[in-house]
mmCIF file of C-alpha atoms in Angstrom:
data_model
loop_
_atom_site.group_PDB
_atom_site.id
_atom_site.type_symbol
_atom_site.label_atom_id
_atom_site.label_comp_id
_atom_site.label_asym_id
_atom_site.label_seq_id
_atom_site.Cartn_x
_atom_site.Cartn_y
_atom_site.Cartn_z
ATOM 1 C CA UNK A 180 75.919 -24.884 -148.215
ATOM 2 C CA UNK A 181 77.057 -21.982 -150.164
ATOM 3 C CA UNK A 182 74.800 -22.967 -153.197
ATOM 4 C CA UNK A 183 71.474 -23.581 -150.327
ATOM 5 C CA UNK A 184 72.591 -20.052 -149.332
ATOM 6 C CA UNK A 185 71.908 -18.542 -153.139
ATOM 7 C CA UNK A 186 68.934 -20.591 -153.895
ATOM 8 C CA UNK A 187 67.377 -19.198 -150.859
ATOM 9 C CA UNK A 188 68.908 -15.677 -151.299
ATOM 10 C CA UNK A 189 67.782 -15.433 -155.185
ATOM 11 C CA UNK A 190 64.289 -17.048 -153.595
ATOM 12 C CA UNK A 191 63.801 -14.109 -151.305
ATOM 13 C CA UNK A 192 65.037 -11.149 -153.524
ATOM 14 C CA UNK A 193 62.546 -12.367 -156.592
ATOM 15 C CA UNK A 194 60.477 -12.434 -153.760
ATOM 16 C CA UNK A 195 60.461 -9.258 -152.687
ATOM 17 C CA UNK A 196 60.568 -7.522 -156.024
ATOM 18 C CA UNK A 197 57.329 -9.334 -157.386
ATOM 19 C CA UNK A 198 55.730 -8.473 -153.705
ATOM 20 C CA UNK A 199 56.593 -4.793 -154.194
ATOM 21 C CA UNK A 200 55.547 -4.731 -158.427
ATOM 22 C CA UNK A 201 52.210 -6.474 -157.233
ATOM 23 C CA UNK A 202 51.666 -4.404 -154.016
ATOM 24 C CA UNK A 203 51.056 -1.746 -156.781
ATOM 25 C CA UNK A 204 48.993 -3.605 -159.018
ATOM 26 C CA UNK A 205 46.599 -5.053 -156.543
ATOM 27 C CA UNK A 206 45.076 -1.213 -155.827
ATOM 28 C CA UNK A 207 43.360 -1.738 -159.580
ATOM 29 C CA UNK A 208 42.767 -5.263 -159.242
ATOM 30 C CA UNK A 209 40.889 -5.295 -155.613
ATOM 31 C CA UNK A 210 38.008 -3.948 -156.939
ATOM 32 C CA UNK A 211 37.213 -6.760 -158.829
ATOM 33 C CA UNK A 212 38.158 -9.377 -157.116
ATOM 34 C CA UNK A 213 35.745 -8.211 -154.755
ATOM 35 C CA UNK A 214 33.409 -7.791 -157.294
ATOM 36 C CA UNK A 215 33.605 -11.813 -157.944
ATOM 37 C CA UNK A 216 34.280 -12.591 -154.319
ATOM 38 C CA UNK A 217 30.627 -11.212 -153.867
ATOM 39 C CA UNK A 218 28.698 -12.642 -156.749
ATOM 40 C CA UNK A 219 30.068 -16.278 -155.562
ATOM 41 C CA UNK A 220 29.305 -15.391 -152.093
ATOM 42 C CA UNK A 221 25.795 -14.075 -152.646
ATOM 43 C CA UNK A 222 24.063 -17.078 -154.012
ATOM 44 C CA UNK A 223 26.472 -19.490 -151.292
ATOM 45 C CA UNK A 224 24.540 -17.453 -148.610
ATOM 46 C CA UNK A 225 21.064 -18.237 -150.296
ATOM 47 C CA UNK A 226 22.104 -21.908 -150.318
ATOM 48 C CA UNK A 227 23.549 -22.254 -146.009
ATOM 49 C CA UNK A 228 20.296 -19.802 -144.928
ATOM 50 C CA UNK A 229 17.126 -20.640 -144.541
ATOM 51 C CA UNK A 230 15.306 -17.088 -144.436
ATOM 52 C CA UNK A 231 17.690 -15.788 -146.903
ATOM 53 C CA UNK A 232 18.962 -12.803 -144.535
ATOM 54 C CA UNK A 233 22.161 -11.372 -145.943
ATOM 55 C CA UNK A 234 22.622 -9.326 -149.378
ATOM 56 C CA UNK A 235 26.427 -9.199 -149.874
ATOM 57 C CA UNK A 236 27.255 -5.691 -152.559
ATOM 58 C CA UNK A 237 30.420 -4.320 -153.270
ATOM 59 C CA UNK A 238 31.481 -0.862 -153.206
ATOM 60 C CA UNK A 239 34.363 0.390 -154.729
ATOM 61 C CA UNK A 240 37.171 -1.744 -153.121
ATOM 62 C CA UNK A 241 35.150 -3.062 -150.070
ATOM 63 C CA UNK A 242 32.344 -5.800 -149.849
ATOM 64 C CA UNK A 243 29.287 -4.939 -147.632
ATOM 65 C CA UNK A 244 27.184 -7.810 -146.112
ATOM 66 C CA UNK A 245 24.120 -6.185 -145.332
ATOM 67 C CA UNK A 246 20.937 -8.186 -142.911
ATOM 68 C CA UNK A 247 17.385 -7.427 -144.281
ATOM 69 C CA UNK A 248 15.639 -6.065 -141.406
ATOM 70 C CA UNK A 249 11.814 -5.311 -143.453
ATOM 71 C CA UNK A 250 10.910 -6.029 -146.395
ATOM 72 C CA UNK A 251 12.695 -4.299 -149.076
ATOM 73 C CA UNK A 252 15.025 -2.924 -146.533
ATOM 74 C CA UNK A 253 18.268 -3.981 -145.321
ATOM 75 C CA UNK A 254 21.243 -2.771 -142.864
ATOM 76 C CA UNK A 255 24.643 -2.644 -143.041
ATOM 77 C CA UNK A 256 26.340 -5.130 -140.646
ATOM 78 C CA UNK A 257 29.893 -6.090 -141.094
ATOM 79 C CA UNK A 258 32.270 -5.178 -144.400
ATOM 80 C CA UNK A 259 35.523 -6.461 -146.019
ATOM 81 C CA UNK A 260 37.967 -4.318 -147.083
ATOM 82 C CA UNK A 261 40.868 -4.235 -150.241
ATOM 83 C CA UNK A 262 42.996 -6.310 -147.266
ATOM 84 C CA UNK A 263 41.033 -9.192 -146.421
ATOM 85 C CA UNK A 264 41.801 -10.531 -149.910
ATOM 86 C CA UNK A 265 45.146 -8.945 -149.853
ATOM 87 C CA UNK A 266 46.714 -12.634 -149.382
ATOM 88 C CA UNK A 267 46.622 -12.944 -153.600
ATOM 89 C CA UNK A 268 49.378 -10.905 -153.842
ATOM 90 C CA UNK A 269 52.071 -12.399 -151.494
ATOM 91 C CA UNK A 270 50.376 -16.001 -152.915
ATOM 92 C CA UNK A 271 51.646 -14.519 -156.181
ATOM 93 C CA UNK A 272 54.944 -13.447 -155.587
ATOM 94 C CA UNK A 273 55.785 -16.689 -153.571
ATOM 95 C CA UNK A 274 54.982 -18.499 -157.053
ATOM 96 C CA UNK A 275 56.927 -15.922 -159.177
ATOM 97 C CA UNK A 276 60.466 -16.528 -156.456
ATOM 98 C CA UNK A 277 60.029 -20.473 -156.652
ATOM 99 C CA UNK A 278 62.798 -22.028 -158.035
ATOM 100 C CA UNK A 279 62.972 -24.847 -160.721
ATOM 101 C CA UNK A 280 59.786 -24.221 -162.352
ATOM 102 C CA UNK A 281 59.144 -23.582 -165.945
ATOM 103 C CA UNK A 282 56.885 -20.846 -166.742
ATOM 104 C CA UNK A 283 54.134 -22.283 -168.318
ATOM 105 C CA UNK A 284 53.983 -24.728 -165.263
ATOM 106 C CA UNK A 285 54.482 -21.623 -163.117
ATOM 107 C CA UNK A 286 51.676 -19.881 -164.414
ATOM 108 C CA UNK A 287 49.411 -22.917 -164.359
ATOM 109 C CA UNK A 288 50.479 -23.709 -160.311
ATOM 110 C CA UNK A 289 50.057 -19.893 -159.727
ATOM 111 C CA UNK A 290 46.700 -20.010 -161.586
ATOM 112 C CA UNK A 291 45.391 -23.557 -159.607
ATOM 113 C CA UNK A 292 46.459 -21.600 -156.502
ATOM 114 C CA UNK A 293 44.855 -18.081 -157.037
ATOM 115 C CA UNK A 294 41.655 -20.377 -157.829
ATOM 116 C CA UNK A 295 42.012 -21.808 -154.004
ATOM 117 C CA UNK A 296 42.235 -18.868 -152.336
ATOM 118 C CA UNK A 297 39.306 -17.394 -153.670
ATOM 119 C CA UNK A 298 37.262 -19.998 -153.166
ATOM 120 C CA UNK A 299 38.569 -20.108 -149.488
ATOM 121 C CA UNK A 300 38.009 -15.932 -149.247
ATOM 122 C CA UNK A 301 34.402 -16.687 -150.632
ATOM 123 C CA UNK A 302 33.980 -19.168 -147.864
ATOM 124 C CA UNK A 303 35.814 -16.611 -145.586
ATOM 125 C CA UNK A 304 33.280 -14.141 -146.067
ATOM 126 C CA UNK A 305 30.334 -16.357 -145.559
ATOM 127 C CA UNK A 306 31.079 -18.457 -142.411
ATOM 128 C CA UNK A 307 32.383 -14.654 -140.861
ATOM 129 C CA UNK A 308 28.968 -12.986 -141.297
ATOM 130 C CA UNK A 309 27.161 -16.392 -140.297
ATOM 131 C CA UNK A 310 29.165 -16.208 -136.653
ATOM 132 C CA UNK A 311 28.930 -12.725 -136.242
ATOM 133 C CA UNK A 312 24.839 -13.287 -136.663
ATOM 134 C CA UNK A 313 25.664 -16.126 -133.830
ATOM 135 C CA UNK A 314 27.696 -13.714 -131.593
ATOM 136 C CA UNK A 315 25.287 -10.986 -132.270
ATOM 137 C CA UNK A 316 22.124 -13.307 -131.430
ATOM 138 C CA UNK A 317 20.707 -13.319 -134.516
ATOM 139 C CA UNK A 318 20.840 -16.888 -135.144
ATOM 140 C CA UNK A 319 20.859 -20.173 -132.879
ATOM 141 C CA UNK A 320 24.478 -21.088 -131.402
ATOM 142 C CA UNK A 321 25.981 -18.740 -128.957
ATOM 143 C CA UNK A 322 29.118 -16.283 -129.759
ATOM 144 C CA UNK A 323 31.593 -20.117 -130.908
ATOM 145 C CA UNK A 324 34.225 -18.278 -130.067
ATOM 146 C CA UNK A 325 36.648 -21.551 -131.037
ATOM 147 C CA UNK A 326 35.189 -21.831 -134.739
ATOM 148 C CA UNK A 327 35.818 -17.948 -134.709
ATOM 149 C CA UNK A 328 39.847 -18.398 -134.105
ATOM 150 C CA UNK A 329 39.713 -21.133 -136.427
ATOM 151 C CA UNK A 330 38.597 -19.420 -139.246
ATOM 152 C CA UNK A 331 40.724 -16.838 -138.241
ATOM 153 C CA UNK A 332 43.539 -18.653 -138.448
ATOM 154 C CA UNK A 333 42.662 -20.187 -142.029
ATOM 155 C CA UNK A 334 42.516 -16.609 -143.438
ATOM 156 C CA UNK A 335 45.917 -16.239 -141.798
ATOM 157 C CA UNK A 336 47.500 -19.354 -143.181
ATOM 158 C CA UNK A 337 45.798 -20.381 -146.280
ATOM 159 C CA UNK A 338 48.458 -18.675 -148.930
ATOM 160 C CA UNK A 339 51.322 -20.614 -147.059
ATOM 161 C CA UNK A 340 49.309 -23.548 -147.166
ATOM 162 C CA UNK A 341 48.342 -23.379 -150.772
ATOM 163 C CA UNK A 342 51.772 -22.379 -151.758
ATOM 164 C CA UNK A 343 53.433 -25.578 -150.150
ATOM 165 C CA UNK A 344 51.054 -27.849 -151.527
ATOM 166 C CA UNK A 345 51.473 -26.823 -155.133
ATOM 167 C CA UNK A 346 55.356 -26.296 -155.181
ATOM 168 C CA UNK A 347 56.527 -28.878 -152.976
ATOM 169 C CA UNK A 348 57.981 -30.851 -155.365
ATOM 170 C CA UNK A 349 59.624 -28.136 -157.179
ATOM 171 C CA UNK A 350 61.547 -27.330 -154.207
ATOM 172 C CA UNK A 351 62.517 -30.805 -153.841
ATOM 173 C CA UNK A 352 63.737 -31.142 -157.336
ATOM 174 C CA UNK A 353 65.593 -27.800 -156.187
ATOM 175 C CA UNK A 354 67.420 -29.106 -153.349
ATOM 176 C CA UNK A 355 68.063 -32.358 -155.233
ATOM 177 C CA UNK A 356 69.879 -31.102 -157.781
ATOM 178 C CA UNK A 357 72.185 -29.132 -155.046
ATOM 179 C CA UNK A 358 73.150 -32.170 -153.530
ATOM 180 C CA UNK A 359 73.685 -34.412 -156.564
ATOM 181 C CA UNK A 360 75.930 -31.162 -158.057
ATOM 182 C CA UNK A 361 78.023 -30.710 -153.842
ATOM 183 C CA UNK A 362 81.407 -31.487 -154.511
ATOM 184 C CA UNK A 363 81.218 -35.094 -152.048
ATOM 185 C CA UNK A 364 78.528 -36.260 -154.306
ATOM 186 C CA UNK A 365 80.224 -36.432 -157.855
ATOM 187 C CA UNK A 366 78.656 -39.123 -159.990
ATOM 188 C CA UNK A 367 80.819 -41.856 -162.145
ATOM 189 C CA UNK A 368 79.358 -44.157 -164.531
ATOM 190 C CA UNK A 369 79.512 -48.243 -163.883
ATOM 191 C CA UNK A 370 78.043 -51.090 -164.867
ATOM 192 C CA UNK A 371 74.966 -51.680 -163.471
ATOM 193 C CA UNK A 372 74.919 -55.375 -161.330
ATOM 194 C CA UNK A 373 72.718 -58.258 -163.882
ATOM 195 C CA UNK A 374 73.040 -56.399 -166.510
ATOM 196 C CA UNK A 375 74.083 -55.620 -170.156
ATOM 197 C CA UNK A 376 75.136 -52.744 -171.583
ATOM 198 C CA UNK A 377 73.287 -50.488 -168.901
ATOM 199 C CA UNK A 378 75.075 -47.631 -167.132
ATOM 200 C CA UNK A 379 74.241 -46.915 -163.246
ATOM 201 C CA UNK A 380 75.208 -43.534 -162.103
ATOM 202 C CA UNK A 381 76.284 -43.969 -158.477
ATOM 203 C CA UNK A 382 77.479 -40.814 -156.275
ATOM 204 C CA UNK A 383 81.247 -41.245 -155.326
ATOM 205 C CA UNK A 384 82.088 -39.912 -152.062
ATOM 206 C CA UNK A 385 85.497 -38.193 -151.009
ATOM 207 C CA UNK A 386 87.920 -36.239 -153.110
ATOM 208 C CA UNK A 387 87.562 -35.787 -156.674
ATOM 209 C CA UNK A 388 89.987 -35.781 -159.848
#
């Protein structure tokens, strides 16, 4: 229990320290993430609308979708801030505070995840303008108020959800090896039933000596 208790504890300090040391960092970095987040998003809009409505720009650390109303002219209608992408950074620092990972898997997970999340933040952006034109009556399909929440709840979840899927086995291993090493569960060689020569490592249960 006591060793559960420090895996967690170590866990949540690394945690916090890589959240704070990348809080800082991501005021340089949201720029351009945005930056990409639009030029992915720009020609995905070009391929889900017909008439080819919505110019996405960035601007400093905020993404503008903007409707063209005439030709040649366009109008602001919704933006993204520095924190609707803000999820990289606690997606970051949960990879940094996992336990039993070496870091060139680390940094391969972390870099597989990072690459999910922005393609889920490019999709975020698109399918938010497209039902805000729906809400707004701009396009066919009422104000789908349910697909809305769901999206909504995506953007909400998706770093907790990546995270999971690409370290669940390291945690796992993690946990494993705190059982195999609890004092009930010390392991004794013996011979293996049917067979010669081989060694079975079997947990022994009780006291030890």
């Amino acid at each position: 229990m006591r060793a559960s208790l420090r895996l967690v504890g170590r866990f949540a300090l690394v945690f916090v320290v890589a959240l704070a040391v990348l809080v800082a960092v991501w005021t340089f970095v949201a720029p351009r993430y945005g930056t990409a987040v639009s030029a992915v998003a720009q020609p995905a809009f070009r391929w889900v609308e017909r008439d080819d409505v919505t110019v996405v720009s960035p601007q400093g650390d905020t993404v503008w979708a903007y409707r063209r109303v005439g030709q040649d002219r366009v109008a602001p209608f919704m933006f993204f801030d520095r924190y609707a992408f803000f999820a990289v950074v606690p997606l970051l620092a949960l990879f940094l505070a996992t336990p039993n990972l070496r870091w060139g898997r680390r940094v391969a997970l972390a870099a597989g995840g990072v690459a999910a999340l922005f393609a889920l933040h490019v999709l975020y952006v698109v399918v938010s303008v497209e039902l805000s034109y729906s809400a707004a009556g701009l396009t066919a399909g009422g104000t789908r108020e349910i697909a809305q929440l769901a999206v909504r709840l995506l953007w909400e979840a998706s770093p907790i959800v990546i995270w999971l899927a690409f370290t669940i086995g390291a945690w796992r291993r993690a946990f494993a090896a705190l059982q195999a090493s609890a004092p009930g569960n010390v392991l004794r060689p013996q011979r293996a039933a049917g067979t010669e020569g081989a060694i079975a490592w079997t947990p022994r249960e009780g006291r030890t000596e």
